[in-house]
Amino acid sequence: MAGFVYQTEGTTRDGKKVKLTVSLKKFCKCKSSHLKCEEDIKPILERKLNEILSKESFENLFWLDGKVHPNFYVKVMEAVTEAMETVCVTARSDHLQGAQVSLEAL
């Protein structure tokens, strides 16, 4: 159960392009129906994360000192959890401990 990094590019509600990176220190055990769950999760995350980005304005993504806004972080972690529940035997909170979300304006 090694770490997992996922990157996607998307557009915010106000038309700004961003690169979103999610890093997990630990990944889950795959369901038998998703033996390649690290690959299977990518299109699910792509859809979910781009949907979140498209609903947010660029200024709502960031907090003080250019850090990711806590509310946006929570939305991303909810999407990651939902995606993991699709492909993993269990998606426990320890899979999200130490998770990092970063944003870069393009």
Coordinates of N, CA and C in Angstrom, one line a residue:
M1 N 0.8 -1.2 0.0 CA 0.0 0.0 0.0 C 0.9 1.2 0.0
A2 N 1.5 1.5 -1.1 CA 2.3 2.7 -1.3 C 1.5 3.9 -1.5
G3 N 2.2 5.0 -1.5 CA 1.5 6.3 -1.7 C 0.9 6.4 -3.1
F4 N 0.2 7.5 -3.3 CA -0.5 7.7 -4.6 C -0.5 9.2 -4.9
V5 N -0.2 9.6 -6.1 CA -0.2 11.0 -6.5 C -1.1 11.1 -7.7
Y6 N -2.0 12.1 -7.7 CA -2.9 12.3 -8.9 C -2.9 13.7 -9.2
Q7 N -2.7 14.1 -10.5 CA -2.8 15.4 -11.0 C -3.8 15.6 -12.1
T8 N -4.5 16.7 -12.1 CA -5.4 17.0 -13.2 C -5.4 18.5 -13.4
E9 N -5.7 18.9 -14.6 CA -5.9 20.3 -15.0 C -7.3 20.5 -15.2
G10 N -7.8 21.7 -14.7 CA -9.2 22.0 -14.9 C -9.4 23.5 -15.0
T11 N -10.7 23.9 -15.2 CA -11.0 25.3 -15.3 C -12.1 25.6 -14.2
T12 N -11.8 26.8 -13.6 CA -12.8 27.2 -12.6 C -14.0 27.8 -13.2
R13 N -15.0 28.1 -12.4 CA -16.2 28.7 -12.8 C -16.0 30.0 -13.6
D14 N -15.0 30.8 -13.1 CA -14.7 32.1 -13.8 C -13.6 32.0 -14.9
G15 N -13.4 30.7 -15.4 CA -12.5 30.5 -16.6 C -11.0 30.5 -16.3
K16 N -10.6 30.4 -15.1 CA -9.1 30.3 -14.8 C -8.7 28.8 -14.9
K17 N -7.6 28.6 -15.5 CA -7.0 27.2 -15.5 C -6.1 27.0 -14.3
V18 N -6.2 25.8 -13.8 CA -5.4 25.4 -12.6 C -5.0 24.0 -12.8
K19 N -3.9 23.7 -12.1 CA -3.4 22.3 -12.0 C -3.6 21.9 -10.5
L20 N -4.3 20.8 -10.3 CA -4.7 20.3 -9.0 C -3.9 19.0 -8.8
T21 N -3.2 18.9 -7.6 CA -2.4 17.7 -7.3 C -2.9 17.2 -5.9
V22 N -3.2 15.9 -5.9 CA -3.6 15.3 -4.6 C -2.6 14.2 -4.4
S23 N -2.0 14.2 -3.2 CA -1.0 13.2 -2.8 C -1.4 12.5 -1.5
L24 N -1.5 11.2 -1.6 CA -1.8 10.4 -0.5 C -0.6 9.6 0.0
K25 N -0.4 9.5 1.3 CA 0.8 8.7 1.7 C 0.6 7.2 1.6
K26 N -0.7 6.8 1.6 CA -1.1 5.4 1.6 C -2.3 5.2 0.7
F27 N -2.3 4.1 0.0 CA -3.4 3.8 -0.9 C -4.1 2.5 -0.4
C28 N -5.3 2.3 -0.8 CA -6.1 1.2 -0.2 C -5.8 -0.1 -0.9
K29 N -6.5 -1.2 -0.4 CA -6.4 -2.5 -1.1 C -7.5 -2.5 -2.1
C30 N -7.2 -3.0 -3.3 CA -8.1 -3.1 -4.4 C -9.2 -4.1 -4.2
K31 N -10.4 -3.7 -4.7 CA -11.5 -4.7 -4.8 C -11.2 -5.7 -5.9
S32 N -11.7 -6.9 -5.8 CA -11.5 -7.9 -6.8 C -12.0 -7.5 -8.2
S33 N -13.0 -6.6 -8.2 CA -13.5 -6.1 -9.5 C -12.6 -5.0 -10.0
H34 N -11.7 -4.5 -9.3 CA -10.8 -3.4 -9.7 C -9.3 -3.8 -9.3
L35 N -8.8 -4.8 -10.0 CA -7.5 -5.3 -9.6 C -6.4 -4.2 -9.9
K36 N -6.7 -3.3 -10.8 CA -5.8 -2.2 -11.1 C -6.4 -0.9 -10.6
C37 N -6.7 -0.9 -9.3 CA -7.5 0.2 -8.8 C -6.8 1.5 -8.9
E38 N -5.5 1.6 -8.8 CA -4.8 2.8 -9.0 C -5.0 3.4 -10.3
E39 N -5.2 2.6 -11.3 CA -5.5 3.1 -12.7 C -7.0 3.3 -12.8
D40 N -7.8 2.5 -12.2 CA -9.3 2.6 -12.3 C -9.8 3.8 -11.6
I41 N -9.1 4.3 -10.6 CA -9.6 5.5 -9.9 C -9.3 6.8 -10.7
K42 N -8.4 6.8 -11.6 CA -8.0 8.0 -12.3 C -9.2 8.7 -13.1
P43 N -9.9 7.9 -13.9 CA -11.0 8.6 -14.6 C -12.1 9.1 -13.6
I44 N -12.3 8.3 -12.5 CA -13.3 8.7 -11.5 C -12.9 10.1 -10.9
L45 N -11.6 10.1 -10.5 CA -11.1 11.4 -9.9 C -11.1 12.5 -10.9
E46 N -10.8 12.2 -12.1 CA -10.8 13.3 -13.2 C -12.2 13.9 -13.2
R47 N -13.2 13.1 -13.3 CA -14.6 13.6 -13.4 C -15.0 14.4 -12.1
K48 N -14.7 13.8 -11.0 CA -15.2 14.4 -9.7 C -14.4 15.7 -9.4
L49 N -13.1 15.7 -9.6 CA -12.3 16.9 -9.3 C -12.6 18.0 -10.3
N50 N -12.8 17.7 -11.5 CA -13.1 18.7 -12.5 C -14.5 19.3 -12.3
E51 N -15.4 18.5 -11.8 CA -16.7 19.0 -11.4 C -16.6 20.0 -10.3
I52 N -15.8 19.7 -9.3 CA -15.6 20.6 -8.1 C -15.0 21.9 -8.6
L53 N -13.9 21.8 -9.4 CA -13.2 23.0 -9.9 C -14.2 23.9 -10.7
S54 N -15.0 23.3 -11.5 CA -15.9 24.0 -12.4 C -17.0 24.8 -11.6
K55 N -17.2 24.4 -10.4 CA -18.2 25.1 -9.5 C -17.6 26.2 -8.6
E56 N -16.3 26.2 -8.6 CA -15.6 27.2 -7.7 C -15.0 28.3 -8.5
S57 N -15.1 29.5 -7.9 CA -14.3 30.6 -8.5 C -12.9 30.6 -8.1
F58 N -12.0 31.1 -8.9 CA -10.6 31.0 -8.6 C -10.2 31.5 -7.2
E59 N -10.8 32.7 -6.8 CA -10.5 33.3 -5.5 C -10.9 32.4 -4.3
N60 N -11.9 31.6 -4.5 CA -12.3 30.7 -3.4 C -11.5 29.5 -3.2
L61 N -10.5 29.2 -4.1 CA -9.6 28.1 -4.0 C -8.5 28.3 -3.0
F62 N -8.2 29.6 -2.8 CA -7.0 29.9 -2.0 C -7.3 30.6 -0.7
W63 N -6.5 30.4 0.3 CA -6.6 31.0 1.6 C -5.5 31.9 1.8
L64 N -5.1 32.1 3.0 CA -4.0 33.0 3.3 C -2.7 32.5 2.8
D65 N -1.8 33.4 2.4 CA -0.5 33.0 1.9 C -0.5 32.1 0.7
G66 N -1.5 32.1 -0.1 CA -1.6 31.2 -1.3 C -1.9 29.7 -1.0
K67 N -2.2 29.4 0.3 CA -2.5 28.0 0.6 C -3.9 27.6 0.1
V68 N -4.1 26.3 0.0 CA -5.4 25.8 -0.4 C -6.4 26.2 0.6
H69 N -7.6 26.7 0.2 CA -8.6 27.0 1.2 C -9.1 25.7 1.8
P70 N -9.3 25.8 3.2 CA -9.8 24.6 3.9 C -11.1 24.0 3.4
N71 N -12.0 24.8 3.0 CA -13.3 24.3 2.5 C -13.1 23.6 1.1
F72 N -12.2 24.1 0.3 CA -11.9 23.4 -0.9 C -11.2 22.1 -0.7
Y73 N -10.3 22.1 0.3 CA -9.6 20.8 0.7 C -10.6 19.8 1.1
V74 N -11.6 20.2 1.9 CA -12.6 19.2 2.4 C -13.4 18.6 1.2
K75 N -13.7 19.5 0.2 CA -14.5 19.0 -1.0 C -13.6 18.0 -1.8
V76 N -12.3 18.3 -1.9 CA -11.4 17.4 -2.6 C -11.3 16.1 -1.9
M77 N -11.2 16.1 -0.6 CA -11.0 14.8 0.2 C -12.3 14.0 0.2
E78 N -13.5 14.7 0.1 CA -14.8 14.0 0.0 C -14.8 13.3 -1.4
A79 N -14.3 13.9 -2.4 CA -14.3 13.3 -3.8 C -13.3 12.1 -3.8
V80 N -12.2 12.3 -3.2 CA -11.2 11.2 -3.2 C -11.8 10.0 -2.4
T81 N -12.4 10.3 -1.3 CA -13.0 9.2 -0.5 C -14.1 8.5 -1.3
E82 N -15.0 9.2 -2.0 CA -16.0 8.6 -2.8 C -15.4 7.7 -3.9
A83 N -14.3 8.2 -4.6 CA -13.7 7.5 -5.6 C -13.0 6.2 -5.1
M84 N -12.4 6.3 -3.9 CA -11.8 5.2 -3.3 C -12.8 4.1 -2.9
E85 N -14.0 4.6 -2.4 CA -15.0 3.6 -2.1 C -15.5 2.8 -3.3
T86 N -15.3 3.3 -4.5 CA -15.7 2.6 -5.7 C -14.7 1.5 -6.0
V87 N -13.4 1.8 -5.8 CA -12.4 0.8 -6.3 C -11.7 0.0 -5.2
C88 N -11.9 0.4 -4.0 CA -11.1 -0.2 -2.8 C -12.0 -1.0 -2.0
V89 N -11.4 -2.0 -1.3 CA -12.1 -2.9 -0.4 C -12.6 -2.0 0.8
T90 N -11.7 -1.2 1.3 CA -12.1 -0.2 2.4 C -11.4 1.1 2.1
A91 N -12.1 2.2 2.3 CA -11.5 3.5 2.3 C -11.6 4.1 3.7
R92 N -10.5 3.9 4.4 CA -10.5 4.3 5.8 C -9.9 5.7 6.0
S93 N -10.1 6.3 7.1 CA -9.5 7.6 7.3 C -8.0 7.6 7.3
D94 N -7.4 6.5 7.7 CA -5.9 6.5 7.6 C -5.3 6.6 6.2
H95 N -6.2 6.3 5.2 CA -5.7 6.5 3.9 C -5.6 8.0 3.5
L96 N -6.3 8.8 4.2 CA -6.3 10.2 4.0 C -5.4 11.0 4.9
Q97 N -4.9 10.4 6.0 CA -4.1 11.1 6.9 C -2.8 11.5 6.2
G98 N -2.5 12.8 6.4 CA -1.3 13.3 5.7 C -1.5 13.7 4.3
A99 N -2.7 13.6 3.8 CA -3.0 13.9 2.4 C -2.7 15.3 2.1
Q100 N -2.2 15.6 0.9 CA -1.9 17.0 0.6 C -2.6 17.3 -0.7
V101 N -3.1 18.6 -0.8 CA -3.7 19.1 -2.0 C -3.0 20.4 -2.3
S102 N -2.6 20.5 -3.6 CA -1.9 21.7 -4.0 C -2.5 22.2 -5.3
L103 N -2.5 23.5 -5.5 CA -3.0 24.1 -6.7 C -2.0 25.0 -7.3
E104 N -2.0 25.0 -8.6 CA -1.1 25.9 -9.3 C -1.9 26.6 -10.4
A105 N -1.8 27.9 -10.5 CA -2.5 28.6 -11.6 C -1.7 28.4 -12.9
L106 N -2.4 28.2 -14.0 CA -1.8 28.0 -15.3 C -1.9 29.2 -16.2

